Each structure stands twice: as structure tokens, then as C-alpha cells.
Coordinates of C-alpha atoms in Angstrom, one line a residue:
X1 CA -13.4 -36.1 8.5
X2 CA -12.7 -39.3 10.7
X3 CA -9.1 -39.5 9.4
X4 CA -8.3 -36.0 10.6
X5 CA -8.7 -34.4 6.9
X6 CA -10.8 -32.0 6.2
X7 CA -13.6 -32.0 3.9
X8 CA -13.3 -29.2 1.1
X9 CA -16.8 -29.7 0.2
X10 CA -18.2 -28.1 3.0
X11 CA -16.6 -25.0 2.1
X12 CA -18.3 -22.4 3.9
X13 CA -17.7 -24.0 7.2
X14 CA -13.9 -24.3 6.8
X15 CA -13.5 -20.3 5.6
X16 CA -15.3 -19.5 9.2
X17 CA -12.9 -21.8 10.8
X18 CA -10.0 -20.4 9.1
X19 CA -11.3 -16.7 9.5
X20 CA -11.5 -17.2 13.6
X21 CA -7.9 -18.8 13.3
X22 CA -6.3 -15.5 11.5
X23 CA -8.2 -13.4 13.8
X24 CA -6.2 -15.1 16.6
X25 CA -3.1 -15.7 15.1
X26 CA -3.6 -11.7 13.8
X27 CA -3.2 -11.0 17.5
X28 CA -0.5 -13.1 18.1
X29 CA 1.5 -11.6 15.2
X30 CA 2.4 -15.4 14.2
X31 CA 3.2 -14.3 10.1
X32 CA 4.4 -17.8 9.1
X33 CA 0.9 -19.2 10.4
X34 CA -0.7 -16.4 9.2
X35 CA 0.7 -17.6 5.7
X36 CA 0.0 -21.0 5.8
X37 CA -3.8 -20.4 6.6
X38 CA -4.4 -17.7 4.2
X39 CA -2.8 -19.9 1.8
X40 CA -5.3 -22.9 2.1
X41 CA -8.3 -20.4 2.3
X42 CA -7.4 -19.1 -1.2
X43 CA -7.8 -23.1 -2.4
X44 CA -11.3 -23.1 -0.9
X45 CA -14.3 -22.5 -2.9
X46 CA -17.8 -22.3 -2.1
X47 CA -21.1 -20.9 -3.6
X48 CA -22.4 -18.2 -0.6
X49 CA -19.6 -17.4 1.5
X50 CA -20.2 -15.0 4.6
X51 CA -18.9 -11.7 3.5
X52 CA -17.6 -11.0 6.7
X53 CA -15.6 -14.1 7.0
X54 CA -14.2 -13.1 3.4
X55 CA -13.4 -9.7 4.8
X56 CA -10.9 -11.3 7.3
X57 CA -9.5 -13.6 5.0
X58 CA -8.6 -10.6 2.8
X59 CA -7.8 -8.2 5.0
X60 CA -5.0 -10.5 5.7
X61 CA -4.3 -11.6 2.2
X62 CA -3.5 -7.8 2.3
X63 CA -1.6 -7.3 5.3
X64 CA 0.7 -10.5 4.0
X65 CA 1.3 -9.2 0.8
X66 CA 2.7 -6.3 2.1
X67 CA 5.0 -7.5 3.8
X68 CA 5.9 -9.1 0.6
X69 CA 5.7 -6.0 -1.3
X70 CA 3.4 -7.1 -4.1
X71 CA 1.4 -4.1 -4.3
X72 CA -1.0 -5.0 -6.6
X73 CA -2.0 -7.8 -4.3
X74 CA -2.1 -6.0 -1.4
X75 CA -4.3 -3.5 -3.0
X76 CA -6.6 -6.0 -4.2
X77 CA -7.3 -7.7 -1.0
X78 CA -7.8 -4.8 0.9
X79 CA -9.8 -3.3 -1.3
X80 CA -12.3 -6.4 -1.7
X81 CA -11.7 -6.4 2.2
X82 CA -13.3 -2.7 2.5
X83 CA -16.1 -4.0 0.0
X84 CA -17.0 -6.9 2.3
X85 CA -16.7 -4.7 5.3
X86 CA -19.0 -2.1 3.3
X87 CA -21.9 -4.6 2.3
X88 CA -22.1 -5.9 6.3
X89 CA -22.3 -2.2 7.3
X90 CA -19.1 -2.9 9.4
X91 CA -17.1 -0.2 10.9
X92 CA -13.5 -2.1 9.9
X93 CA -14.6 -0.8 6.1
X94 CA -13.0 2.6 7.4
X95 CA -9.8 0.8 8.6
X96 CA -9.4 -1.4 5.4
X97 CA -10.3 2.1 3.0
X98 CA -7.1 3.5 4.7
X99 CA -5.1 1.0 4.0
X100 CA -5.7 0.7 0.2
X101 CA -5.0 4.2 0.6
X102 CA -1.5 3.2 2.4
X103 CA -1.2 0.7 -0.2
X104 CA -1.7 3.3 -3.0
X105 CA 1.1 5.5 -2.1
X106 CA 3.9 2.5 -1.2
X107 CA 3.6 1.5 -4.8
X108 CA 3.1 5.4 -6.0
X109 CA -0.3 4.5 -7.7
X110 CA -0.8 7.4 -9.7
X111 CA -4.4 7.4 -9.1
X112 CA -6.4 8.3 -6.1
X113 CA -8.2 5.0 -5.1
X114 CA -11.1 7.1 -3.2
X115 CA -12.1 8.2 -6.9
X116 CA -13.5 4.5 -7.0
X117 CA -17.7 4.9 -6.9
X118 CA -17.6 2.6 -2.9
X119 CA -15.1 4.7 -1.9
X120 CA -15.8 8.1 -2.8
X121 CA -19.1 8.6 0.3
X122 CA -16.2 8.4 2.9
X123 CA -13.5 11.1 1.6
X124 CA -15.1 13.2 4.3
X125 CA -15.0 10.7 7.0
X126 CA -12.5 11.7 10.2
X127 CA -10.2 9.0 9.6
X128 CA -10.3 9.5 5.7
X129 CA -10.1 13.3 5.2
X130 CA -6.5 13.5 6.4
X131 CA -5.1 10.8 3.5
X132 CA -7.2 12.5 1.1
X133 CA -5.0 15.7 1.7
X134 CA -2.4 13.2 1.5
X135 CA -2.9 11.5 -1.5
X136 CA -3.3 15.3 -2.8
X137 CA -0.1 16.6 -1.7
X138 CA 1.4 13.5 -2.8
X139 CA -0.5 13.6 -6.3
X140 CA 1.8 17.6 -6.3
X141 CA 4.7 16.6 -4.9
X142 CA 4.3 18.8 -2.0
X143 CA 6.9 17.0 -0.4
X144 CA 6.9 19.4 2.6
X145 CA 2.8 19.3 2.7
X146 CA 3.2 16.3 2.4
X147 CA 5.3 15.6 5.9
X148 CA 4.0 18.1 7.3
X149 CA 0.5 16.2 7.3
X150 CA 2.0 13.0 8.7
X151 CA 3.3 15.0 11.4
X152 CA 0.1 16.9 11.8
X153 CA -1.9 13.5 12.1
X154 CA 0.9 11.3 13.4
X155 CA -1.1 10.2 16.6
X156 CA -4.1 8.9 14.4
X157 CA -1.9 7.4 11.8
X158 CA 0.5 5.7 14.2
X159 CA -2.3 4.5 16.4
X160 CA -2.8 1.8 13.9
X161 CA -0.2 -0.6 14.0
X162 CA 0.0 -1.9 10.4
X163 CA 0.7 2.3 9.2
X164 CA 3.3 2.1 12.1
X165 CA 5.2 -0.5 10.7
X166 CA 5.3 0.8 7.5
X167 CA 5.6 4.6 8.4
X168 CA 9.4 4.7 7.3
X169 CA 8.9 3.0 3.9
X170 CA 5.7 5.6 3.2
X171 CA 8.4 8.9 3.6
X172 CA 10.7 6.8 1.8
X173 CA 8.9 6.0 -1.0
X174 CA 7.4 9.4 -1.5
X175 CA 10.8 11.5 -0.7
X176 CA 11.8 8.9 -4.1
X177 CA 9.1 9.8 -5.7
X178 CA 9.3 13.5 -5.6
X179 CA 12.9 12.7 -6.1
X180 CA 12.6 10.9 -9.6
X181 CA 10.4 13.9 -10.6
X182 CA 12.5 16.8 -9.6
X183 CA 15.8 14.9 -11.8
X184 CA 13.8 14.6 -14.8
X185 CA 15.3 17.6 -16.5
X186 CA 18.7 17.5 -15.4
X187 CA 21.9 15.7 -16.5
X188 CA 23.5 16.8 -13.5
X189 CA 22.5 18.3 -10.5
X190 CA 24.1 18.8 -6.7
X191 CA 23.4 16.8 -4.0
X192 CA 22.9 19.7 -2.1
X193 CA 20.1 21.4 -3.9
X194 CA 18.3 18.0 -3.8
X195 CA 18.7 18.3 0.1
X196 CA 17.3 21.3 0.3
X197 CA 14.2 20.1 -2.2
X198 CA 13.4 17.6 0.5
X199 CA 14.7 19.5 3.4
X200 CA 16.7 16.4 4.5
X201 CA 20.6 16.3 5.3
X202 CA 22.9 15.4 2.1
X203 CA 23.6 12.0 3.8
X204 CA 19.9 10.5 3.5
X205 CA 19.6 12.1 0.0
X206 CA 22.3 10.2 -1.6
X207 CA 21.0 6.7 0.5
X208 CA 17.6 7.4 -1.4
X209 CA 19.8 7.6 -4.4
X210 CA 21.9 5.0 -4.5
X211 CA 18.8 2.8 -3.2
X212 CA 17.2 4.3 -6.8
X213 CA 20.4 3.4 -8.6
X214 CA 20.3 0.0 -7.9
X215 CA 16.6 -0.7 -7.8
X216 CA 17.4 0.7 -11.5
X217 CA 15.0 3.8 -11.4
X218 CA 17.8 5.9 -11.7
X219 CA 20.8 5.5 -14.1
X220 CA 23.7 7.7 -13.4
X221 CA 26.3 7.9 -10.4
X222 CA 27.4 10.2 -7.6
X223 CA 30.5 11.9 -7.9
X224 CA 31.1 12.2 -3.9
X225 CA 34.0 14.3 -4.0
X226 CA 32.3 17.5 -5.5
X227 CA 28.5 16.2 -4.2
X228 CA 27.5 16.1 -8.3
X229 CA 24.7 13.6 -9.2
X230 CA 25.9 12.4 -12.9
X231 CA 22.6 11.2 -15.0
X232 CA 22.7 8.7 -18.2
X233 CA 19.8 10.5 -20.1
X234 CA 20.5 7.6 -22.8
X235 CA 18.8 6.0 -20.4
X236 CA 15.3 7.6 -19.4
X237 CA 14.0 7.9 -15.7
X238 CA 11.0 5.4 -14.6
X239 CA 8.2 6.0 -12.6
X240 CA 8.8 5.0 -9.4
X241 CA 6.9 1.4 -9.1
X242 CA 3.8 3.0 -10.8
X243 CA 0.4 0.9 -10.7
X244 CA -0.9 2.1 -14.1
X245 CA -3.8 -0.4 -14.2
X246 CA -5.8 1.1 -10.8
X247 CA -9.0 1.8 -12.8
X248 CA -9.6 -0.9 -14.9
X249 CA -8.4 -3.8 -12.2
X250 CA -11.1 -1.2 -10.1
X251 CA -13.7 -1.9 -12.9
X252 CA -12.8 -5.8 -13.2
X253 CA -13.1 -6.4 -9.1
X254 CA -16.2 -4.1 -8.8
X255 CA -17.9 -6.4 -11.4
X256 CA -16.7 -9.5 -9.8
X257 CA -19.2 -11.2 -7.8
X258 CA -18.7 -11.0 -4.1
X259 CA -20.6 -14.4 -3.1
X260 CA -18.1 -16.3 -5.1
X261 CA -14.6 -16.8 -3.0
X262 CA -12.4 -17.7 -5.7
X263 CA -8.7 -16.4 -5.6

């Protein structure tokens, strides 16, 4: 507009201008920008918007939440990202699948999100395969599989810069996970068996479990004089952050139409 404004009824033309700004301020790594603009996208509506200009938008909704940790979010984004991606025949589908993958296993979702009908044709894909053993080994907790894959395929994980960032919280969160599984039977236990579990040094298993304790997963305390995890069974152990809800939030955004952007 002539005052400097702009127009929200020429929708389609502000998402494009707004999709070019996060792609450059994507490369500049400006997150407060980033947060601004993703922010007034999500308040623009418009009848037929470009799926490829909704990809970017979502892809860093997802990226964004996060950072934030609102995994659900996250999830959804990245997965209507991938969907976007898909419809345009665009080979950033592959990159946005992985991280709803990523996604999936920061929150321990306790269901495999390449089940979903868009996702299953690229479980055998290069850059897929290795998270599908992932998810599998995470799915068992193998926890040793399981690191033993990230090591195996570190070069190709960590030659994405979003799974580098968030490479330390994915071992933390699963070594947890595992964690909260194996103390489901005991009232007690010793903080060196659990170390030997997860083939990590005493120190870093009682960090994960004091991080536990307070995040209230865990209700007990360590006894650090005779290395004795104490557990209140009056109170039972949670899931670690599940995402119960994958499927049917799978069904609802499947069914959603993709012309529509409307957060």
C-alpha cells in the first residue's frame, strides 16, 4: 500500500514475499527474524497458495518450533512441509521426511511416522533407510544399535546442519528413554548397572537422572554414597514426552486441504 502497509488481501503475493525473506534469513541464521516473519505468514490467508512457497513457510515453522521444543508443532510443520515438497515433486521432500523423523524420536513418538501412507514409498530411499533402522532400534531399545547406527552414518547425519545441532539432545533423549524403561521394575537399582546398560561412565548416568527427576519422569533419589537409585513406586514412571496422538493428528492433516494456508 501507499502508506507502507501491506495489503492482506492479496495474500498469495505476500506468502511469496515472505517465503524469499526466510529463505535468506534461513541462511543468515537470523532466529528472531525468522520468528517474526513466520509469525505474520501464519495470519495470512488466501484461497490457492503455491505449495512450494507453503513448503518454506513450514519447514521453518518446524525448524522454530524446535528450537522451542514443541514437538507436536514441529512435527506438524515438517510434516505438511514434506507433503508440499512431495506434491511439487521436489527433492527437499527427502530432507523434510528426515526431520519428522528427527522430530519423532526428540519427543519419543511411539510410533514410526514413515508408517504414514506419503511416507511409506521412501523407507528405502539412501537418506531414509538409515533412520528407518533407527527408529527400529529405538522402537527395541537397542540402545547400543542404536549408537552404533549414529556412528555408522554420522557423516550423512551431521552433514545436515539442523541434525547437527540437535545431535546431543537425540542421544540424550533416547539414552532417557531406554533409561525410563529399564527402571520400570525396580525400586532400587545401582547406578552402576545402569552404566553398564547404556555403556556410559556413572557420572553421565546420574546427570540423565537427576535431569529425569526434575523434569518429574522419575520420582525417587540417588543415594550417592553407595551409587543406589531409590524409586517412589507410589508414584508410577511416565513415558518419556510420549506423542500418543501421531495417527490420528496423521489422519486429520492428511485430510486437510493443502490449497488452504490457514494455521
Amino acid at each position: 500500500r501507499e502508506d507502507g502497509s501491506e495489503d492482506m488481501s492479496k495474500g498469495n503475493q505476500l506468502l511469496q514475499v515472505y517465503a524469499l525473506q526466510i529463505l535468506f534469513l534461513t541462511i543468515t541464521k537470523n532466529s528472531s527474524k525468522l520468528q517474526k516473519l513466520y509469525e505474520k505468514a501464519s495470519k495470512v490467508k488466501c484461497g490457492m497458495a503455491d505449495p512450494k512457497v507453503t513448503a518454506v513457510i513450514k519447514e521453518c515453522g518446524g525448524k522454530l518450533f524446535t528450537a522451542g521444543r514443541l514437538w507436536e508443532e514441529a512435527r506438524r510443520d515438517f510434516y505438511e512441509a514434506f507433503l508440499c515438497y512431495d506434491e511439487i515433486g521436489s527433492a527437499r521432500r527427502i530432507q523434510c521426511l528426515k526431520y519428522v523423523v528427527l522430530v519423532n524420536l526428540l519427543a519419543s513418538g511411539d510410533v514410526d511416522p514413515l508408517d504414514a501412507a506419503e511416507a511409506q514409498p521412501y523407507k528405502d530411499h539412501p537418506e531414509i533407510k538409515p533412520l528407518v533402522e533407527l527408529v527400529e532400534a529405538f522402537r527395541q531399545d537397542k540402545i547400543r544399535v542404536f549408537e552404533d547406527l549414529l556412528k555408522q552414518h554420522r557423516h550423512s547425519i551431521l552433514n545436515d546442519d539442523f541434525f547437527a545441532d540437535h545431535f546431543t539432545d537425540l542421544l540424550s533423549t533416547t539414552r532417557k528413554t531406554v533409561l525410563c524403561n529399564i527402571l520400570r521394575p525396580y525400586t532400587h537399582v545401582h547406578i552402576h548397572y545402569l552404566s553398564t546398560q547404556l555403556n556410559i561412565p556413572k557420572e553421565d548416568v546420574e546427570q540423565l537422572l537427576v535431569s529425569l527427576i526434575l523434569d518429574g519422569k522419575l520420582s525417587g533419589k540417588i543415594d550417592q554414597v553407595d551409587g543406589i537409585l531409590l524409586l517412589n513406586k507410589r508414584a508410577p514412571l511416565r513415558n518419556y514426552d510420549p506423542m500418543e496422538n501421531w495417527s490420528s493428528q496423521l489422519q486429520k492433516l492428511n485430510s486437510t486441504q493443502r490449497q488452504s494456508f490457514i494455521f
